[in-house]
Short mmCIF file of C-alpha atoms and ligand atoms in Angstrom, two decimals:
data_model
loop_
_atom_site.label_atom_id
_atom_site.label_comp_id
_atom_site.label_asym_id
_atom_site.label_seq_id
_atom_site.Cartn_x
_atom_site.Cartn_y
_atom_site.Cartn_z
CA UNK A 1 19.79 13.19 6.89
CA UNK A 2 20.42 15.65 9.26
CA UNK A 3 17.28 17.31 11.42
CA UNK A 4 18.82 20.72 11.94
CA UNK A 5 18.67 20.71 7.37
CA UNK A 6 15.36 18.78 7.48
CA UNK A 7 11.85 19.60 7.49
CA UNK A 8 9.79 17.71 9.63
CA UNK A 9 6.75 19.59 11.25
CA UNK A 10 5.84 17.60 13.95
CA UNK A 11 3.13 18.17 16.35
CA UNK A 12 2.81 18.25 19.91
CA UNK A 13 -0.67 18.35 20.29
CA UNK A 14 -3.62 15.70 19.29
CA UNK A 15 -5.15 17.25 16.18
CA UNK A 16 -8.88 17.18 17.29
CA UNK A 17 -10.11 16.76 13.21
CA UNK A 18 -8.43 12.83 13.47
CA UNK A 19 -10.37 10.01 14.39
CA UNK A 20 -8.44 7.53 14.27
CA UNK A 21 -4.60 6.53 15.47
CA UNK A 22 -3.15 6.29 12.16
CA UNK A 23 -4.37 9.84 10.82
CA UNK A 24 -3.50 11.42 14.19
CA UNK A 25 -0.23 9.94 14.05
CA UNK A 26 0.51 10.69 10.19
CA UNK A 27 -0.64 14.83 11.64
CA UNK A 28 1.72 14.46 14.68
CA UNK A 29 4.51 13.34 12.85
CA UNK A 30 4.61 15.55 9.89
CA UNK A 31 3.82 13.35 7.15
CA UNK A 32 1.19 14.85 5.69
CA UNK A 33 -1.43 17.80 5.57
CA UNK A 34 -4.38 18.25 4.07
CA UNK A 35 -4.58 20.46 1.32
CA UNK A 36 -8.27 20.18 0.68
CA UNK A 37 -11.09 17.43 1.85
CA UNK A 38 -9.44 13.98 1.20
CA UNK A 39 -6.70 15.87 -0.59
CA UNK A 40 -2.85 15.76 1.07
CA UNK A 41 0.25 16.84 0.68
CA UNK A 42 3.11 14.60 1.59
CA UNK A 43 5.98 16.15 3.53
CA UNK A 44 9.07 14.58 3.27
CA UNK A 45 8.74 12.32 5.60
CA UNK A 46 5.37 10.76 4.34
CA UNK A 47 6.59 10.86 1.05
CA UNK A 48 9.50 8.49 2.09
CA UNK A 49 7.53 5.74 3.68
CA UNK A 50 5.17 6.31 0.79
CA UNK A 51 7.73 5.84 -2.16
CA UNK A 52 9.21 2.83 -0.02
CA UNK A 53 5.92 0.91 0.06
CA UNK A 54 5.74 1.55 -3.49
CA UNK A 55 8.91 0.16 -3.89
CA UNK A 56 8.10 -3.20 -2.30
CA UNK A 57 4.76 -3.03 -4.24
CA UNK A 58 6.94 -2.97 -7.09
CA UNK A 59 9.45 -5.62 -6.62
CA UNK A 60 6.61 -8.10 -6.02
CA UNK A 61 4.65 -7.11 -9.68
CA UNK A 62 7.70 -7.79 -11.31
CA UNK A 63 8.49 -10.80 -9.36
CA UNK A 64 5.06 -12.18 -10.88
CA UNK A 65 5.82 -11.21 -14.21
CA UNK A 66 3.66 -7.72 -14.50
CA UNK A 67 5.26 -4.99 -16.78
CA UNK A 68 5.26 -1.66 -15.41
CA UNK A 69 3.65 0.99 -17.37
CA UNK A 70 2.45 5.06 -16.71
CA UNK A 71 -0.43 5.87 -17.38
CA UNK A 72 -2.03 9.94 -17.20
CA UNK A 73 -3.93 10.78 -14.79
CA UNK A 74 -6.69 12.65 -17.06
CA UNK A 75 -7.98 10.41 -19.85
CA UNK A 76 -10.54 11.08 -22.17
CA UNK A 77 -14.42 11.00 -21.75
CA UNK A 78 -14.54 9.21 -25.42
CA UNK A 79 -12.86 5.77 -24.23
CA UNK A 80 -15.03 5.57 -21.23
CA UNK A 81 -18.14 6.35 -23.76
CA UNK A 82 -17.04 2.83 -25.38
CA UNK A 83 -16.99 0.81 -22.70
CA UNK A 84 -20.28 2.08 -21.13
CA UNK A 85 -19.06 3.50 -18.05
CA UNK A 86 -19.03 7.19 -18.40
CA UNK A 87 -22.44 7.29 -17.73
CA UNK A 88 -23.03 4.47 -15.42
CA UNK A 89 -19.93 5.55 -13.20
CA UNK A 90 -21.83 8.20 -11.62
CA UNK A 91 -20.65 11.00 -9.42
CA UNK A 92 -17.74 9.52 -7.69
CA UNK A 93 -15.70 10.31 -11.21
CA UNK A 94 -14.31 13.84 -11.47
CA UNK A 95 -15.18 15.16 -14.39
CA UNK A 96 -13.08 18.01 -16.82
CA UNK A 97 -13.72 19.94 -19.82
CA UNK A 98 -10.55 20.83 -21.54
CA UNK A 99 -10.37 24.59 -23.74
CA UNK A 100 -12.19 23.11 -26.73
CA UNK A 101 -14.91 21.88 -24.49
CA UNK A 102 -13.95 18.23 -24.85
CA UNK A 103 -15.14 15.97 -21.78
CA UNK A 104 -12.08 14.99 -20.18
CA UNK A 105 -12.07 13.49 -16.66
CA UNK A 106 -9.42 12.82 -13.41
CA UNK A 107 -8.88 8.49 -13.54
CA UNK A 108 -10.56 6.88 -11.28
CA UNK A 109 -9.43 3.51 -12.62
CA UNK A 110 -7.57 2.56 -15.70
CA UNK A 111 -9.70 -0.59 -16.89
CA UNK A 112 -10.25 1.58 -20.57
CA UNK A 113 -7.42 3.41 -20.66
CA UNK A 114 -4.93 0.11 -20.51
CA UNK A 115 -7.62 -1.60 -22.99
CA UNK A 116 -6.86 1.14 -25.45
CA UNK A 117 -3.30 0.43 -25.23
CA UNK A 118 -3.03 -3.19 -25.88
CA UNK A 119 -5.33 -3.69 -28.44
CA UNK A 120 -3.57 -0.69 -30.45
CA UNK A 121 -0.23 -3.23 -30.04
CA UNK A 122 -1.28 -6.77 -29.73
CA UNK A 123 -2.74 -8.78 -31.85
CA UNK A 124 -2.05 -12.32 -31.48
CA UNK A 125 -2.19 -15.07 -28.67
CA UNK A 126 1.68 -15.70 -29.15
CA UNK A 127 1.73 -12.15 -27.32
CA UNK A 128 -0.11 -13.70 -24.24
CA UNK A 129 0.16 -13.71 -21.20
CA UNK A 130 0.32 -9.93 -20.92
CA UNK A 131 0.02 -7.84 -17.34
CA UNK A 132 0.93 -4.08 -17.72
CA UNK A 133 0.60 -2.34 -14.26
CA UNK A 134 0.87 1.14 -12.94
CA UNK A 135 1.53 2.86 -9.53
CA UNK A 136 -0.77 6.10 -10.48
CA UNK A 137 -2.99 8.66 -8.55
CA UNK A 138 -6.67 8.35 -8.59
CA UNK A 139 -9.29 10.56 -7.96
CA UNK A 140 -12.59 8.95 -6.31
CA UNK A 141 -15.08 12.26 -5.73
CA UNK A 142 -15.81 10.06 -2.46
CA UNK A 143 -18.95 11.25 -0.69
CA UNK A 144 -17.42 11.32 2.88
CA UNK A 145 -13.53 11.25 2.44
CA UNK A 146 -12.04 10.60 5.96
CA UNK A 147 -9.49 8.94 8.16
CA UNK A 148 -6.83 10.31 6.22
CA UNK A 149 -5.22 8.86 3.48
CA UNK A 150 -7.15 5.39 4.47
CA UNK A 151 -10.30 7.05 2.09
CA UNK A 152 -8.92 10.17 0.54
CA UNK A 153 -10.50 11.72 -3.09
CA UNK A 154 -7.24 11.33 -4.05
CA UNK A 155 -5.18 8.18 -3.99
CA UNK A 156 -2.43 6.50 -4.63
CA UNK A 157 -3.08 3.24 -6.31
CA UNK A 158 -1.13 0.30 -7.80
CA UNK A 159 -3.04 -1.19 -10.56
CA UNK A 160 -2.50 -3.73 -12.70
CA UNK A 161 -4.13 -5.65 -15.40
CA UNK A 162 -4.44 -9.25 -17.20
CA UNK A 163 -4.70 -10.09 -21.02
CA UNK A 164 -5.07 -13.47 -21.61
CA UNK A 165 -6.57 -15.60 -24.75
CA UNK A 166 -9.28 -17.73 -22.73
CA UNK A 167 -10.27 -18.10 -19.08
CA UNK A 168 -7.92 -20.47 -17.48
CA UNK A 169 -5.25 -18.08 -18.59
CA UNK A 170 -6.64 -15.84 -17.15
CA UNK A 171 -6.95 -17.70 -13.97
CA UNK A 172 -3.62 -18.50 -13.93
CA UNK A 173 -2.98 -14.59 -14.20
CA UNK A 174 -5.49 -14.12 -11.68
CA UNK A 175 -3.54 -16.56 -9.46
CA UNK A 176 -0.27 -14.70 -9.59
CA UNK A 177 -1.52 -11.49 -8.51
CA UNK A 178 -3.14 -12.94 -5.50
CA UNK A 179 0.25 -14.93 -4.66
CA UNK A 180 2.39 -11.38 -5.02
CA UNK A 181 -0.71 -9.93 -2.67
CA UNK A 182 0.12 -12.37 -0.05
CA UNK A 183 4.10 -11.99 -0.10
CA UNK A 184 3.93 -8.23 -0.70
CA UNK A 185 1.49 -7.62 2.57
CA UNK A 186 3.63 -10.16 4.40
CA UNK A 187 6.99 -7.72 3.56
CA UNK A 188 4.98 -4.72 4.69
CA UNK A 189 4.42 -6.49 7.91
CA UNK A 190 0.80 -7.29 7.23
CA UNK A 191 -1.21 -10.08 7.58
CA UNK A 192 -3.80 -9.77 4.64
CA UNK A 193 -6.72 -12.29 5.01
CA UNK A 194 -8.14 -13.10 0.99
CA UNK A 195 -12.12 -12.32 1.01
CA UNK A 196 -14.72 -13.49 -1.63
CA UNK A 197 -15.85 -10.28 -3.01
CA UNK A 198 -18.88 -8.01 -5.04
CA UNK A 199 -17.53 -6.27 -7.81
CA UNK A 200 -19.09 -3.35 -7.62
CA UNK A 201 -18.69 -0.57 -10.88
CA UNK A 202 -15.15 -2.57 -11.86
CA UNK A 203 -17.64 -5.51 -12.85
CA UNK A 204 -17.16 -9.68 -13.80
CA UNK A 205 -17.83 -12.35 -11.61
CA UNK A 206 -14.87 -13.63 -9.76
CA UNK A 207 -12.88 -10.77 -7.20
CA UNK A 208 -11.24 -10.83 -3.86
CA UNK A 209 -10.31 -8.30 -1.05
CA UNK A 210 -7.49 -8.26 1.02
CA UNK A 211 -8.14 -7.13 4.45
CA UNK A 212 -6.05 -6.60 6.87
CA UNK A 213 -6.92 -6.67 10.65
CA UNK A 214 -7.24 -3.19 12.34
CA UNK A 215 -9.90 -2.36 15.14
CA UNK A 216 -10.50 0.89 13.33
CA UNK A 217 -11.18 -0.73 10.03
CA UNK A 218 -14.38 0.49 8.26
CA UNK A 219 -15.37 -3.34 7.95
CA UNK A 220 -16.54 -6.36 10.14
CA UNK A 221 -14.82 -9.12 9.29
CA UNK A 222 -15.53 -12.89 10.03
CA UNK A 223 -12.77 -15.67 9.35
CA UNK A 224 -11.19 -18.67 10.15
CA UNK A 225 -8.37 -18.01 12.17
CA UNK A 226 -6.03 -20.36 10.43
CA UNK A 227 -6.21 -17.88 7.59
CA UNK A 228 -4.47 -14.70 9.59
CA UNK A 229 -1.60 -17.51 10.92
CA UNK A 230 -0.77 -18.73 7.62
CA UNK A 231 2.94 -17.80 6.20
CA UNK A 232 3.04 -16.22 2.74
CA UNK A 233 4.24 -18.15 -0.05
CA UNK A 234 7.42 -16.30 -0.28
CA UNK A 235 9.74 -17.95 -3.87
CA UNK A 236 7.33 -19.62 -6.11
CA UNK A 237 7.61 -20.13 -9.28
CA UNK A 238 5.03 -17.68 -10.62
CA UNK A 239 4.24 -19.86 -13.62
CA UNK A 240 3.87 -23.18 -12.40
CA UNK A 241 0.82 -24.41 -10.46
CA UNK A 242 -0.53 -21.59 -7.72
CA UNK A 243 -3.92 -23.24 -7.53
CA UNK A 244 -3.12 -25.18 -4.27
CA UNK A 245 -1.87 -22.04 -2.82
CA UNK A 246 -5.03 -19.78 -3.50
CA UNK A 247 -7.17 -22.81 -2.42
CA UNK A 248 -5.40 -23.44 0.88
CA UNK A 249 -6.39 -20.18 1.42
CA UNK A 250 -10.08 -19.94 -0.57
CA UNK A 251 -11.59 -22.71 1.42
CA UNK A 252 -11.09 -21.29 4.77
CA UNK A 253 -14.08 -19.28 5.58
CA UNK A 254 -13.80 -15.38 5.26
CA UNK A 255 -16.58 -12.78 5.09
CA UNK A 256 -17.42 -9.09 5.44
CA UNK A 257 -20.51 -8.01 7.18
CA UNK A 258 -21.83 -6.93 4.04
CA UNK A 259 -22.00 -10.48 2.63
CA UNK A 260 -22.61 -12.72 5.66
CA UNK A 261 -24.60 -12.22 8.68
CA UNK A 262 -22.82 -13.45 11.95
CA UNK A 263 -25.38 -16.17 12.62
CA UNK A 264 -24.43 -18.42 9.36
CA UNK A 265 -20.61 -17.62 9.97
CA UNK A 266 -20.89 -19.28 13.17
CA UNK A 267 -21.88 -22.25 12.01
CA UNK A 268 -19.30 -23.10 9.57
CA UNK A 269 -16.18 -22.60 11.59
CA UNK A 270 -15.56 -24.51 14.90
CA UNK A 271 -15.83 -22.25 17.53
CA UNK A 272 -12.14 -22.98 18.27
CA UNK A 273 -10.79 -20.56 14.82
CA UNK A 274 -13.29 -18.45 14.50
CA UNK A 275 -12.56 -14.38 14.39
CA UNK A 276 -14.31 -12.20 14.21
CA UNK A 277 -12.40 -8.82 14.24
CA UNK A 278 -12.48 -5.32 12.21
CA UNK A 279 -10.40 -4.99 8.79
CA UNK A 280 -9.16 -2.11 6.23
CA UNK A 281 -9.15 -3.12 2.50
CA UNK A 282 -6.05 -2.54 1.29
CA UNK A 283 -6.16 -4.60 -2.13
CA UNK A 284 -9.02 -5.87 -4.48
CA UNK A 285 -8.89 -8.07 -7.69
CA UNK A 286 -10.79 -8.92 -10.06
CA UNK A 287 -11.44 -11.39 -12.89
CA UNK A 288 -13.93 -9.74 -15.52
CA UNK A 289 -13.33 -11.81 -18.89
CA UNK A 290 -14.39 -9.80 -21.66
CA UNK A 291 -16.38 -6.72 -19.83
CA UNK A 292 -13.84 -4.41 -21.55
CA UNK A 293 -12.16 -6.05 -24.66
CA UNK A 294 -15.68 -6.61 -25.96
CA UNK A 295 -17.18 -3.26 -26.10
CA UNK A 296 -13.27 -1.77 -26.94
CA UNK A 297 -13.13 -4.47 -29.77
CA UNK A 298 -9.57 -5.38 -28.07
CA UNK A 299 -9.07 -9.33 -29.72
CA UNK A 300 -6.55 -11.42 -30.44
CA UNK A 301 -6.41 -14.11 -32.52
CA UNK A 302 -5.91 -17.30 -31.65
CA UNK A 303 -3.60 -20.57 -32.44
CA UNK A 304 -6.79 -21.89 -34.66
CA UNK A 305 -6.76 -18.32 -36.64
CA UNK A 306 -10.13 -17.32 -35.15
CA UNK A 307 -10.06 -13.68 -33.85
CA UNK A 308 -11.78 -12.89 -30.01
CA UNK A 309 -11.57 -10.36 -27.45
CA UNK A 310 -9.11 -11.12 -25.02
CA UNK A 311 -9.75 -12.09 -21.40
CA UNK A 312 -9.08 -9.59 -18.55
CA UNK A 313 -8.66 -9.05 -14.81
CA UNK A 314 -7.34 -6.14 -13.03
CA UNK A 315 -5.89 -5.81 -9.71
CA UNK A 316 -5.54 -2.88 -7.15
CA UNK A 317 -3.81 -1.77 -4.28
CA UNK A 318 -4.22 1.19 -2.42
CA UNK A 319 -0.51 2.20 -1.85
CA UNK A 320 -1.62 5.43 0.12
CA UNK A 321 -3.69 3.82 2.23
CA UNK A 322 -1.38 1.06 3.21
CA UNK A 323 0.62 4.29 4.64
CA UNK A 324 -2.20 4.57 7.43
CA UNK A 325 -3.01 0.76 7.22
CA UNK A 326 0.62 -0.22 8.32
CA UNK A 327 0.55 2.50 11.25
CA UNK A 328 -3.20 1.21 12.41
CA UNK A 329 -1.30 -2.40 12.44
CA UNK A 330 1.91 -1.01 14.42
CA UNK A 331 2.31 1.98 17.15
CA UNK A 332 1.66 2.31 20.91
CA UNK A 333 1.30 4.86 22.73
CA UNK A 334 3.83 7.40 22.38
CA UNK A 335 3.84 6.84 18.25
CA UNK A 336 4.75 4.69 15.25
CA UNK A 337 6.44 1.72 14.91
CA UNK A 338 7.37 1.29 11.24
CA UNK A 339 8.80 -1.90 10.48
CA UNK A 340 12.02 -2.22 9.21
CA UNK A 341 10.91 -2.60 5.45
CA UNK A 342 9.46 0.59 4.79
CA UNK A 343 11.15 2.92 7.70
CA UNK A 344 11.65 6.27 7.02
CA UNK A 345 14.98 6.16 8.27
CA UNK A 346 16.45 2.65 9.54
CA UNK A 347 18.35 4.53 12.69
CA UNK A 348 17.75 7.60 14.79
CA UNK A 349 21.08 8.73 16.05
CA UNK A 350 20.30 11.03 19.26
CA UNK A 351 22.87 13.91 19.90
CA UNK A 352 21.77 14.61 23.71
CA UNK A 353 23.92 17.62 23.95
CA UNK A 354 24.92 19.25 20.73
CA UNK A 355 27.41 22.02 21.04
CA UNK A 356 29.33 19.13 23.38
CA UNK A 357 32.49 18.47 21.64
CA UNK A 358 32.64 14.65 22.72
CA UNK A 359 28.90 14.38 21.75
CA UNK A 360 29.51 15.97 18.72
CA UNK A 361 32.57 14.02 17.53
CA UNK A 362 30.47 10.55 18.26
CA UNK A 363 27.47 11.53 16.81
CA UNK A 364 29.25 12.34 13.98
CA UNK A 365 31.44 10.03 13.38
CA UNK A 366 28.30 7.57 13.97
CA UNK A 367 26.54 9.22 11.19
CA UNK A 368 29.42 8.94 8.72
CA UNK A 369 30.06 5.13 9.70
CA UNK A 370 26.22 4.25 9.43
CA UNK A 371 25.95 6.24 6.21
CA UNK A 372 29.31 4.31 4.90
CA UNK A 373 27.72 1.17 5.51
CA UNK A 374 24.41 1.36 3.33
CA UNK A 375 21.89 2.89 6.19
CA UNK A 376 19.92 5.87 6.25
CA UNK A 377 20.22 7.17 9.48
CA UNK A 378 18.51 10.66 10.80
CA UNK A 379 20.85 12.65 13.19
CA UNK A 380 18.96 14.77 15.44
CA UNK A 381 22.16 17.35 16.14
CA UNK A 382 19.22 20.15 17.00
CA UNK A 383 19.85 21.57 20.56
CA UNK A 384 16.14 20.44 21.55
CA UNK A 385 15.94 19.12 25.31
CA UNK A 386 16.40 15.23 25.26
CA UNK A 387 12.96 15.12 26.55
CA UNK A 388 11.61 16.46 23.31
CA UNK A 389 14.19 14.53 21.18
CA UNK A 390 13.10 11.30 22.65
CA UNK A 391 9.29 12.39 21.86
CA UNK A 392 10.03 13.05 18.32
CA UNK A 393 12.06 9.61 17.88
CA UNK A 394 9.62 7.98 19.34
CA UNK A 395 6.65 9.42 17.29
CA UNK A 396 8.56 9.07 13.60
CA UNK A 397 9.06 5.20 14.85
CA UNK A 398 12.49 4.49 13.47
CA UNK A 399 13.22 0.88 14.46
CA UNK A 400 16.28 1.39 16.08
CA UNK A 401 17.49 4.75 18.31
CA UNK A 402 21.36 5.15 18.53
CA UNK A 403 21.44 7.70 21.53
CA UNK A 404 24.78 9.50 22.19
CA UNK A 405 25.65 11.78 25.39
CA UNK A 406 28.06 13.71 27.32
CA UNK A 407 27.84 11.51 30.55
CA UNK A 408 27.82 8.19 28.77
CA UNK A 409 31.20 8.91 26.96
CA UNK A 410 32.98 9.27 29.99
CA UNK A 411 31.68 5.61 30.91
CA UNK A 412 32.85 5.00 27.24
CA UNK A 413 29.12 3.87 26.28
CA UNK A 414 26.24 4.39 24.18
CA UNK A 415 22.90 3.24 23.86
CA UNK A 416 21.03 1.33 21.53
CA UNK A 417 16.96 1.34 22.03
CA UNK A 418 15.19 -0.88 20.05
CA UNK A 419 11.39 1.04 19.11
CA UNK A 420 9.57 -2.17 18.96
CA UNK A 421 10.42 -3.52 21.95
CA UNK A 422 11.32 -0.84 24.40
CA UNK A 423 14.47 -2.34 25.08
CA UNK A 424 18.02 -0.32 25.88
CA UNK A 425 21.32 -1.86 25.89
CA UNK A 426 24.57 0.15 27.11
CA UNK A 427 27.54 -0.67 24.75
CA UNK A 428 30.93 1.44 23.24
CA UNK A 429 30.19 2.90 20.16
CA UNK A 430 32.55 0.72 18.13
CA UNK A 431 30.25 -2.01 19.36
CA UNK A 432 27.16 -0.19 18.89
CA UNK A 433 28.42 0.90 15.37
CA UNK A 434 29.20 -2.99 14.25
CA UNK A 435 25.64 -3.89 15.16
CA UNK A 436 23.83 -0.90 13.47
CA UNK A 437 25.64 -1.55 10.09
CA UNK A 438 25.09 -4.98 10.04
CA UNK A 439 21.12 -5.28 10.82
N1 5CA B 1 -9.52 -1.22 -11.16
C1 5CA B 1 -9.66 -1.97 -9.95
C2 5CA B 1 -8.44 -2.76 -9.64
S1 5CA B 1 -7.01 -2.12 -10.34
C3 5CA B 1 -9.98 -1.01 -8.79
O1 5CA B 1 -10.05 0.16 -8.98
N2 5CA B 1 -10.19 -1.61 -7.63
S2 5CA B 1 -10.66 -0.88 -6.28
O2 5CA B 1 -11.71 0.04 -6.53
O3 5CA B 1 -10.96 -1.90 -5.35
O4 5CA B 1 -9.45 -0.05 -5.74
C4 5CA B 1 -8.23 -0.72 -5.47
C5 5CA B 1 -7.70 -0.34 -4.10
O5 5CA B 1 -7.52 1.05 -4.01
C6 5CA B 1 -8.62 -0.68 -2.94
O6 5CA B 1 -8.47 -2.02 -2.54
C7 5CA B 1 -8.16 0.29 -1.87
O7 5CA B 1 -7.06 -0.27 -1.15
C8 5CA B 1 -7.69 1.47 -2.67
N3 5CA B 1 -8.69 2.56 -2.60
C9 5CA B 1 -9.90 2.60 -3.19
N4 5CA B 1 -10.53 3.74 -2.89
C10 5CA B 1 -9.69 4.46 -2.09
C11 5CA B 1 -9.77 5.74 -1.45
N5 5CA B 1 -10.84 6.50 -1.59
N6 5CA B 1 -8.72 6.16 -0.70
C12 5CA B 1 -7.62 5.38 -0.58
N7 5CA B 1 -7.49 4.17 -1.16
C13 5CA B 1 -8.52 3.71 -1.90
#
């Protein structure tokens, strides 16, 4: 991409509405802007990390078996009036009347509407194990939307959900989605600490949040340090055994304020791995047996011919919020640091002085050989000051800066500047080139 053809509306100055780093940031850099209370638009540059974190979200469903599925965002008042919720869910749902008058309403969840879809197809056990998922938006008519896109009204959210014939199915099911948690925080460059959770209006009796550490989280969170050190499982085979793995992890000790009081924490860890720390939630599942399939009449008959309704879990994660939940986790001072999984860009190439017809001819011929070899570099050929180009660079957080000028082409050099780290290394452009393509 080249700026000068791009849109990206950054911002020089702190937006005084953010109060905390990752919304300010997500202002600054022209990612997105609100559009009404916890409502955004994404600009392209949001939209990019967005779509990539859903892509990684992705991958790691279908690693674990899940089917992907889309669902509509406006479902029908009628299926919720089955299960029992339309009532009970109270005034966090958005609720629609269509022309005819029919009570219609803006998903919150999909626990009713994915019900009504597999007991309209399946029938039998042999059809087990079943997850269908979806990467949807939500609305949640939250009663103080703020910090951005970490609690908007409306969200982006991958859900899926587990049909299996009897509870240690769905276990096992249960067990897969929190081994793809693990490894798909770990490739966002997260560490996601496994909580015992309530259930709240999703409902059933077994559930667990995934919180990640963040001192602006909205929670308190008490664990055994062991937990945040632990490596994710990475290439398991999804359908063997996965109970050791959930149990090396479900034994430690982990609690939210809300559960725990500090004064019982204390005593169960050794003062030595204890942590006590703030968190953001960025996923939550659930095992709810047959909340839904009951009510819905979803069954399935069994290998001894006996029809039952099928056992459930679903399994969420806010893919909007992990936008601001990966820039709470990683930035400093002058912006974002985006790791190298779900970068906007991979490379900033940094034309100091377009119009230069050295400058020019590198930067270009940068851009073409970066572009060649499977990257997707930004070229900033604008005739900004470097002072401001730097700023900008710096604030979108690509991982790596390729910075090209008039003074270090007569030395034959470049530079490469690593975001992360700070660090600059002089180097010809060939050079420079060959490393960029290959990392
Ligand atoms: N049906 C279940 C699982 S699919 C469900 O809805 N679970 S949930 O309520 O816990 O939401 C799943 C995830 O969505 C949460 O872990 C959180 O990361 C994200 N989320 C929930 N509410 C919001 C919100 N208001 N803004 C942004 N993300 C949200």
């Amino acid at each position: 991409m080249r700026l000068s053809r791009y849109f990206l509306p950054v911002m020089r100055d702190t937006p005084a509405e953010a109060q905390i780093v990752s919304h300010r940031l997500m202002l600054r850099a022209g990612m997105i802007r609100q559009q009404a209370a916890g409502i955004y638009v994404w600009l392209p540059l949001g939209l990019r990390v967005l779509k990539k974190i859903e892509q990684v979200v992705r991958e790691e469903q279908n690693r674990a078996g899940a089917v992907e599925i889309l669902m509509p965002t406006i479902q029908s008042a009628d299926l919720w009036r089955e299960s029992g919720r339309y009532e009970a869910y109270g005034a966090e749902m958005l609720r629609i009347q269509d022309r005819h008058e029919r009570a219609m309403l803006f998903g919150p969840t999909a626990e009713e509407v994915v019900t009504d879809v597999f007991r309209a197809f399946v029938k039998s056990y042999r059809d087990l194990p079943l997850n269908l998922y979806n990467i949807q938006w939500k609305f949640r008519d939250e009663v103080r939307p703020r910090f951005g896109v970490m609690r908007g009204r409306e969200f982006l959210m991958k859900d899926a959900y587990s049909f299996d014939l009897d509870e240690a199915g769905a276990r096992a099911a249960y067990n897969r989605m929190f081994v793809a948690y693990l490894n798909t925080f770990a490739r966002l460059g997260l560490k996601a600490i496994p909580m015992r959770a309530d259930t709240g209006p999703i409902g059933g009796d077994l559930s667990h949040e995934f919180i990640i550490l963040a001192e602006t989280g909205e929670s308190q969170v008490f664990c055994d340090r062991d937990l945040v050190d632990m490596a994710a499982p990475g290439d398991v085979d999804f359908y063997g055994d996965l109970q050791p793995i959930v149990d090396a992890r479900t034994t430690l000790y982990a609690a939210t304020d809300d559960m725990h009081d500090a004064a019982e924490f204390e005593k169960r860890v050794p003062e030595s791995r204890r942590l006590s720390a703030r968190g953001i939630e960025v996923g939550h599942i659930f095992y709810f047996g047959e909340k839904y399939s009951k009510p819905m009449k979803a069954n399935v008959m069994g290998p001894d011919g006996q029809e039952k309704p099928v056992h459930m879990g679903s399994y969420g994660i806010g893919v909007s919020r992990l936008v601001g939940g990966v820039i709470e986790a990683s930035h400093d001072e002058a912006g974002i640091i985006w790791p190298e999984s779900i970068a906007p860009f991979d490379i900033a190439v940094v034309n100091l002085k377009a119009g230069d017809a050295n400058a020019d001819a590198a930067a270009e011929q940068a851009y073409a050989a970066l572009t060649k070899a499977g990257r997707d570099p930004l070229l900033d050929d604008t005739d900004a000051r470097p002072g401001t180009k730097f700023s900008t660079m710096d604030l979108i957080g690509a991982p790596y800066q390729l910075i090209i000028g008039p003074k270090g082409l007569e030395k034959g050099v470049v530079e490469i500047k690593t975001r992360k780290t700070g660090a600059r290394e002089e180097l010809s452009l060939e050079a420079a080139l060959n490393r960029l393509s290959a990392a």
